[in-house]
Short mmCIF file of C-alpha atoms (C1' of nucleotides) in Angstrom, two decimals:
data_model
loop_
_atom_site.label_atom_id
_atom_site.label_comp_id
_atom_site.label_asym_id
_atom_site.label_seq_id
_atom_site.Cartn_x
_atom_site.Cartn_y
_atom_site.Cartn_z
CA MET A 147 73.54 -6.44 31.23
CA SER A 148 71.52 -7.27 33.69
CA ALA A 149 70.42 -10.69 35.61
CA ALA A 150 66.83 -10.53 34.11
CA GLY A 151 68.03 -9.54 31.02
CA GLN A 152 70.81 -12.98 30.77
CA ARG A 153 67.83 -14.81 31.39
CA ALA A 154 65.26 -13.36 28.75
CA GLU A 155 67.98 -14.04 26.70
CA VAL A 156 68.03 -18.13 27.79
CA LEU A 157 64.36 -18.11 27.37
CA ILE A 158 64.41 -16.14 23.53
CA ARG A 159 67.09 -18.97 22.63
CA SER A 160 64.70 -21.19 24.25
CA LEU A 161 61.98 -20.72 22.44
CA ARG A 162 64.16 -20.57 19.16
CA GLU A 163 65.63 -23.97 19.78
CA GLN A 164 62.40 -25.63 19.61
CA GLY A 165 61.21 -23.62 15.87
CA GLN A 166 59.34 -20.80 17.67
CA ARG A 167 59.51 -17.67 16.09
CA VAL A 168 60.44 -14.59 18.53
CA THR A 169 57.99 -11.26 17.73
CA THR A 170 58.22 -8.59 18.65
CA GLY A 171 55.64 -9.39 21.69
CA ARG A 172 57.38 -12.56 22.25
CA ARG A 173 60.15 -11.05 22.89
CA ALA A 174 59.23 -8.12 25.14
CA ILE A 175 56.68 -10.02 26.67
CA ILE A 176 59.50 -12.86 27.75
CA GLU A 177 61.73 -9.75 28.83
CA VAL A 178 59.32 -8.39 30.78
CA VAL A 179 58.06 -11.56 33.10
CA ALA A 180 61.76 -12.43 33.26
CA ALA A 181 61.99 -9.45 35.28
CA ASN A 182 59.55 -9.00 36.88
CA ALA A 183 57.99 -12.38 39.13
CA ASP A 184 54.32 -13.44 39.97
CA LEU A 185 52.33 -10.54 37.60
CA SER A 186 49.34 -11.32 36.20
CA ALA A 187 49.08 -11.62 32.30
CA GLU A 188 46.83 -7.94 32.38
CA GLU A 189 50.03 -6.52 34.36
CA ILE A 190 52.22 -7.90 31.68
CA VAL A 191 50.13 -6.54 28.86
CA GLY A 192 50.78 -2.86 30.89
CA PHE A 193 54.46 -3.60 31.17
CA VAL A 194 54.89 -4.70 27.47
CA GLN A 195 52.54 -1.73 26.06
CA ARG A 196 54.86 1.23 27.30
CA ASP A 197 57.22 -0.04 24.96
CA HIS A 198 54.74 -1.39 22.29
CA PRO A 199 51.35 -0.67 22.27
CA GLU A 200 50.26 -2.22 19.49
CA VAL A 201 50.89 -4.98 21.37
CA HIS A 202 47.37 -6.79 22.26
CA SER A 203 46.24 -8.73 25.68
CA SER A 204 45.28 -10.86 23.70
CA THR A 205 48.71 -11.61 22.45
CA VAL A 206 49.78 -11.71 25.51
CA TYR A 207 47.63 -14.50 26.88
CA ARG A 208 48.88 -16.37 23.41
CA THR A 209 52.60 -15.67 24.13
CA LEU A 210 51.98 -17.15 28.16
CA GLU A 211 50.40 -20.18 27.01
CA THR A 212 53.25 -20.93 24.31
CA LEU A 213 55.76 -20.16 26.81
CA GLU A 214 53.92 -22.49 29.03
CA GLU A 215 54.00 -25.08 26.99
CA ALA A 216 57.47 -24.78 26.04
CA GLY A 217 58.31 -25.26 29.60
CA LEU A 218 60.16 -21.63 29.66
CA VAL A 219 57.11 -19.42 32.16
CA ARG A 220 54.78 -21.34 34.50
CA HIS A 221 50.64 -19.36 35.95
CA LEU A 222 50.16 -20.09 39.32
CA HIS A 223 47.15 -19.54 41.56
CA LEU A 224 48.36 -17.21 44.81
CA GLY A 225 44.34 -16.56 46.33
CA HIS A 226 41.80 -15.85 44.19
CA GLY A 227 42.15 -13.45 40.92
CA PRO A 228 43.65 -13.71 38.15
CA ALA A 229 46.99 -15.94 37.93
CA ARG A 230 50.22 -14.88 37.99
CA TRP A 231 53.55 -15.48 35.84
CA GLN A 232 57.09 -16.80 36.91
CA LEU A 233 59.45 -18.28 35.48
CA ALA A 234 60.08 -21.80 34.76
CA ALA A 235 63.32 -21.80 36.81
CA ASP A 236 62.09 -19.70 39.71
CA PRO A 237 63.32 -22.18 42.44
CA SER A 238 60.92 -20.72 45.35
CA TYR A 239 57.38 -22.15 46.57
CA ARG A 240 54.29 -19.17 47.41
CA LEU A 241 52.82 -19.13 51.00
CA ALA A 242 50.44 -16.74 50.74
CA CYS A 243 48.40 -15.74 53.57
CA GLU A 244 44.38 -15.13 53.28
CA GLY A 245 44.57 -12.86 55.92
CA CYS A 246 46.55 -10.20 54.19
CA GLY A 247 46.79 -11.84 51.21
CA THR A 248 51.23 -11.45 51.45
CA VAL A 249 53.03 -13.90 50.37
CA GLN A 250 56.49 -15.44 51.08
CA LEU A 251 58.51 -17.16 49.36
CA VAL A 252 60.40 -20.03 51.23
CA PRO A 253 62.74 -22.49 48.97
CA ARG A 254 61.52 -25.54 47.45
CA VAL A 255 64.16 -27.89 48.55
CA ARG A 256 62.89 -27.23 52.34
CA PHE A 257 59.72 -29.76 51.00
CA ASP A 258 62.16 -32.42 49.27
CA GLU A 259 61.76 -34.21 52.22
CA VAL A 260 58.03 -33.84 52.72
CA ARG A 261 57.40 -34.48 48.76
CA ARG A 262 59.55 -37.73 49.13
CA GLN A 263 57.35 -39.37 52.22
CA VAL A 264 53.22 -37.81 49.98
CA GLN A 265 55.60 -40.10 47.64
CA ALA A 266 56.55 -43.44 49.60
CA GLU A 267 52.63 -43.49 51.93
CA PHE A 268 50.45 -42.01 48.61
CA GLY A 269 52.28 -43.11 45.85
CA PHE A 270 51.67 -39.26 44.24
CA ALA A 271 54.51 -36.80 43.34
CA VAL A 272 53.32 -33.81 44.81
CA ALA A 273 55.04 -30.14 42.84
CA PHE A 274 52.73 -26.83 45.42
CA GLN A 275 53.56 -25.07 42.00
CA HIS A 276 50.40 -24.42 40.34
CA PHE A 277 48.52 -23.42 43.35
CA ALA A 278 50.19 -22.02 46.66
CA MET A 279 50.76 -22.65 50.37
CA THR A 280 47.53 -20.45 51.49
CA GLY A 281 47.07 -20.08 54.94
CA ARG A 282 47.91 -17.45 57.95
CA CYS A 283 51.25 -15.77 58.29
CA SER A 284 53.04 -14.59 61.29
CA ALA A 285 51.08 -12.04 61.91
CA CYS A 286 47.55 -12.94 61.50
CA GLN A 287 47.39 -15.36 63.35
CA MET B 229 17.63 -40.92 58.99
CA SER B 230 21.01 -41.15 56.88
CA ALA B 231 24.29 -40.43 57.75
CA ALA B 232 24.00 -37.00 54.97
CA GLY B 233 20.65 -36.27 56.67
CA GLN B 234 22.21 -36.21 60.47
CA ARG B 235 24.78 -34.16 58.97
CA ALA B 236 21.84 -31.85 57.94
CA GLU B 237 19.83 -30.67 60.37
CA VAL B 238 22.46 -30.61 62.39
CA LEU B 239 24.29 -27.47 59.89
CA ILE B 240 20.48 -26.25 58.67
CA ARG B 241 19.95 -26.44 63.71
CA SER B 242 23.11 -24.91 64.16
CA LEU B 243 22.42 -22.20 61.47
CA ARG B 244 19.37 -21.24 62.88
CA GLU B 245 21.20 -20.94 66.01
CA GLN B 246 23.36 -18.28 64.09
CA GLY B 247 20.27 -15.54 63.35
CA GLN B 248 19.50 -17.22 60.22
CA ARG B 249 16.77 -18.09 58.07
CA VAL B 250 15.96 -21.80 56.80
CA THR B 251 14.49 -21.13 53.40
CA THR B 252 13.29 -23.62 51.77
CA GLY B 253 16.43 -22.91 48.79
CA ARG B 254 18.71 -22.65 52.01
CA ARG B 255 17.81 -26.25 52.86
CA ALA B 256 17.40 -28.12 49.79
CA ILE B 257 21.69 -27.18 49.40
CA ILE B 258 22.30 -27.89 52.97
CA GLU B 259 20.73 -31.56 51.97
CA VAL B 260 22.92 -31.84 48.64
CA VAL B 261 26.02 -30.89 50.21
CA ALA B 262 25.65 -32.57 52.16
CA ALA B 263 25.65 -36.14 51.24
CA ASN B 264 27.98 -34.83 47.65
CA ALA B 265 31.02 -33.91 48.63
CA ASP B 266 32.80 -31.39 46.10
CA LEU B 267 30.42 -30.77 43.66
CA SER B 268 30.19 -27.58 41.78
CA ALA B 269 27.85 -24.84 42.16
CA GLU B 270 26.30 -25.16 38.93
CA GLU B 271 25.56 -29.10 39.88
CA ILE B 272 24.75 -28.26 43.65
CA VAL B 273 21.89 -26.39 41.66
CA GLY B 274 21.17 -29.03 39.32
CA PHE B 275 20.62 -31.45 42.40
CA VAL B 276 18.90 -28.79 44.00
CA GLN B 277 16.85 -28.02 40.52
CA ARG B 278 16.10 -31.52 40.86
CA ASP B 279 13.38 -31.68 43.26
CA HIS B 280 12.63 -27.60 43.63
CA PRO B 281 12.73 -25.63 40.00
CA GLU B 282 12.07 -22.78 41.88
CA VAL B 283 15.36 -22.25 42.95
CA HIS B 284 16.99 -19.81 41.12
CA SER B 285 21.58 -20.22 40.82
CA SER B 286 21.96 -16.87 42.28
CA THR B 287 20.63 -17.83 45.66
CA VAL B 288 22.49 -21.04 45.75
CA TYR B 289 25.86 -19.14 44.99
CA ARG B 290 24.78 -16.52 48.17
CA THR B 291 23.28 -19.21 49.97
CA LEU B 292 26.56 -21.39 49.59
CA GLU B 293 28.90 -17.75 51.07
CA THR B 294 26.64 -17.55 53.98
CA LEU B 295 27.24 -21.17 55.02
CA GLU B 296 30.71 -20.50 54.27
CA GLU B 297 30.61 -17.15 56.01
CA ALA B 298 29.03 -19.68 58.84
CA GLY B 299 31.10 -22.08 59.20
CA LEU B 300 29.11 -25.32 57.73
CA VAL B 301 31.05 -25.39 54.80
CA ARG B 302 34.07 -24.60 51.90
CA HIS B 303 34.81 -24.24 49.09
CA LEU B 304 38.33 -25.49 47.11
CA HIS B 305 39.99 -25.37 43.98
CA LEU B 306 41.04 -28.58 43.20
CA GLY B 307 42.50 -27.11 39.15
CA HIS B 308 41.47 -25.08 37.35
CA GLY B 309 37.53 -24.40 36.10
CA PRO B 310 34.74 -23.95 38.80
CA ALA B 311 35.03 -24.37 42.98
CA ARG B 312 33.63 -26.87 44.85
CA TRP B 313 32.25 -26.80 47.59
CA GLN B 314 32.46 -29.41 50.80
CA LEU B 315 31.11 -29.32 54.50
CA ALA B 316 33.28 -27.00 56.83
CA ALA B 317 33.58 -31.12 59.30
CA ASP B 318 34.88 -32.68 55.86
CA PRO B 319 38.52 -34.53 57.78
CA SER B 320 40.66 -35.07 54.25
CA TYR B 321 42.77 -32.94 52.16
CA ARG B 322 43.05 -33.55 48.36
CA LEU B 323 46.01 -34.73 46.00
CA ALA B 324 44.26 -33.72 42.77
CA CYS B 325 46.69 -35.54 39.60
CA GLU B 326 46.94 -33.22 37.07
CA GLY B 327 47.19 -35.42 34.14
CA CYS B 328 44.35 -38.04 34.80
CA GLY B 329 41.84 -34.49 36.91
CA THR B 330 41.99 -37.77 39.51
CA VAL B 331 41.34 -37.04 43.79
CA GLN B 332 42.78 -38.74 45.89
CA LEU B 333 41.52 -38.42 49.54
CA VAL B 334 43.60 -38.25 52.03
CA PRO B 335 43.56 -37.79 56.33
CA ARG B 336 44.01 -34.05 57.45
CA VAL B 337 46.04 -35.59 60.20
CA ARG B 338 48.48 -36.71 58.79
CA PHE B 339 50.32 -33.15 57.63
CA ASP B 340 50.11 -32.20 61.37
CA GLU B 341 53.58 -33.04 60.78
CA VAL B 342 54.04 -30.75 58.27
CA ARG B 343 52.12 -27.98 58.75
CA ARG B 344 54.30 -27.89 62.55
CA GLN B 345 57.49 -28.07 60.54
CA VAL B 346 56.62 -25.22 58.86
CA GLN B 347 54.64 -23.05 61.86
CA ALA B 348 58.17 -22.99 63.51
CA GLU B 349 60.33 -22.75 60.15
CA PHE B 350 58.86 -19.41 58.69
CA GLY B 351 55.82 -18.55 61.26
CA PHE B 352 53.46 -19.61 59.02
CA ALA B 353 49.71 -21.88 59.47
CA VAL B 354 49.56 -23.13 56.62
CA ALA B 355 46.39 -24.91 56.14
CA PHE B 356 46.03 -26.79 52.14
CA GLN B 357 42.11 -26.53 52.47
CA HIS B 358 41.78 -23.64 49.78
CA PHE B 359 43.98 -25.31 46.90
CA ALA B 360 43.89 -28.93 46.72
CA MET B 361 47.51 -30.29 46.79
CA THR B 362 48.10 -30.72 43.04
CA GLY B 363 51.16 -33.20 41.36
CA ARG B 364 50.92 -36.86 39.25
CA CYS B 365 48.98 -39.49 40.79
CA SER B 366 51.63 -42.92 40.71
CA ALA B 367 49.78 -43.76 37.70
CA CYS B 368 50.71 -39.95 35.03
CA GLN B 369 53.74 -40.34 35.95
"C1'" DG C 185 68.85 -8.77 -1.53
"C1'" DC C 186 63.52 -11.08 -3.06
"C1'" DA C 187 60.17 -13.91 -3.31
"C1'" DC C 188 57.49 -16.97 -0.55
"C1'" DT C 189 54.46 -18.84 3.40
"C1'" DA C 190 53.17 -20.68 8.21
"C1'" DG C 191 52.79 -19.53 11.71
"C1'" DG C 192 52.04 -14.68 14.52
"C1'" DT C 193 48.90 -10.88 15.21
"C1'" DG C 194 44.88 -7.00 15.79
"C1'" DC C 195 40.44 -6.79 17.17
"C1'" DG C 196 36.69 -8.27 18.54
"C1'" DA C 197 32.54 -11.26 18.72
"C1'" DG C 198 32.03 -14.41 22.64
"C1'" DC C 199 32.85 -17.84 27.58
"C1'" DT C 200 33.52 -19.37 32.37
"C1'" DG C 201 31.80 -18.74 36.25
"C1'" DG C 202 30.88 -16.07 39.15
"C1'" DT C 203 28.38 -10.97 41.68
"C1'" DC C 204 25.12 -7.67 42.17
"C1'" DG C 205 20.86 -4.55 41.95
"C1'" DC C 206 16.19 -4.45 42.80
"C1'" DA C 207 11.49 -5.76 43.34
"C1'" DT C 208 8.66 -8.41 45.24
"C1'" DC C 209 8.11 -12.89 48.25
"C1'" DT C 210 8.59 -14.88 53.24
"C1'" DG C 211 10.54 -16.49 57.69
"C1'" DG C 212 9.77 -16.14 62.34
"C1'" DG C 213 9.22 -13.71 66.32
"C1'" DT C 214 5.02 -11.16 68.33
"C1'" DA D 224 -3.26 -13.33 62.03
"C1'" DC D 225 -0.04 -9.40 60.54
"C1'" DC D 226 4.81 -7.57 60.54
"C1'" DC D 227 9.11 -6.47 58.32
"C1'" DA D 228 14.20 -7.54 57.95
"C1'" DG D 229 16.37 -10.56 55.71
"C1'" DA D 230 16.59 -13.98 51.54
"C1'" DT D 231 15.15 -14.41 46.89
"C1'" DG D 232 14.22 -14.68 41.85
"C1'" DC D 233 15.40 -12.95 37.64
"C1'" DG D 234 18.30 -10.71 34.19
"C1'" DA D 235 22.21 -7.58 33.63
"C1'" DC D 236 26.88 -7.11 34.50
"C1'" DC D 237 31.75 -8.42 35.66
"C1'" DA D 238 36.39 -10.92 35.16
"C1'" DG D 239 39.57 -12.74 33.61
"C1'" DC D 240 40.35 -15.35 29.72
"C1'" DT D 241 39.31 -17.84 24.92
"C1'" DC D 242 38.55 -18.03 19.51
"C1'" DG D 243 37.44 -17.47 14.77
"C1'" DC D 244 39.81 -14.51 10.86
"C1'" DA D 245 41.79 -11.75 8.11
"C1'" DC D 246 46.16 -9.72 8.21
"C1'" DC D 247 50.79 -9.47 8.22
"C1'" DT D 248 55.74 -10.75 9.21
"C1'" DA D 249 60.42 -13.83 10.87
"C1'" DG D 250 62.64 -17.40 9.07
"C1'" DT D 251 63.33 -20.05 4.89
"C1'" DG D 252 65.19 -21.42 -0.02
"C1'" DC D 253 67.36 -19.14 -3.85
#
DNA sequence: GCACTAGGTGCGAGCTGGTCGCATCTGGGT
DNA sequence: ACCCAGATGCGACCAGCTCGCACCTAGTGC
């Protein structure tokens, strides 16, 4: 089984262990998110409906919300436009260029020191996850 | 004249110098933004219509866009919900708590070193202005 | 297996936060 | 005072969700 498939199985098991039902739609949505980072809800609908055309977009929105409450996925904003969905275990932050729209992944651990300093100075546990860090990439500066 | 009034006059002059017309509505919108940081467009509509009930909300949206293109104001996102508007000259970043919604202002200069490091390591000029930095305040941790 | 039922789903209406087309009006140059 | 490009009021429209409701089904108990 692919790495994405294995990640999906872990999430499905965790969902069931939390007392949630595992339906065809939920399984398909989890597989799509596990295999493709930073898709929008509508893009997820598109992928899911290839194999399961009966799954409605409102189900996808509701399932993503359920999975987020279960701590399995997370949404973030890369800029204007729809939210993007990723696995909660995703180990990267996003640098999103406001010029060309490209998104650069950087290891979260690289910002541990910054987070420590902000905590010490302002008493604030900054997360950098819900919103991408925006700015200009080297090509657009 | 108040400090906010003086800031408003500077912006109005700058707008005219850029070849833009200064109308009653634009003047009122600038005065509201200069006097109140981080209002939503609808809140600005409310303030403006107290004195000028004929000013339409679409005018406020269009004027804010014009002022942003002119480099005089900027919108940012503190979380979900509507964008918030501030003067482009605002010298603070926002730490927005995802627990209680409170927003802590911190001097931009405090992040100069982080920005320098991100530039050196990833070639990315990070701005921290379009999106607030989200996380948990000391009370919510 | 089979029935039962709480929880999940399809469907479509509705909502928030804007964006846009168009006829009318007006700031500011002459 | 006149003129007209650019600004405005108004309402229709749009993206990106959110929700109410009737129907359906996963998973439990037998």
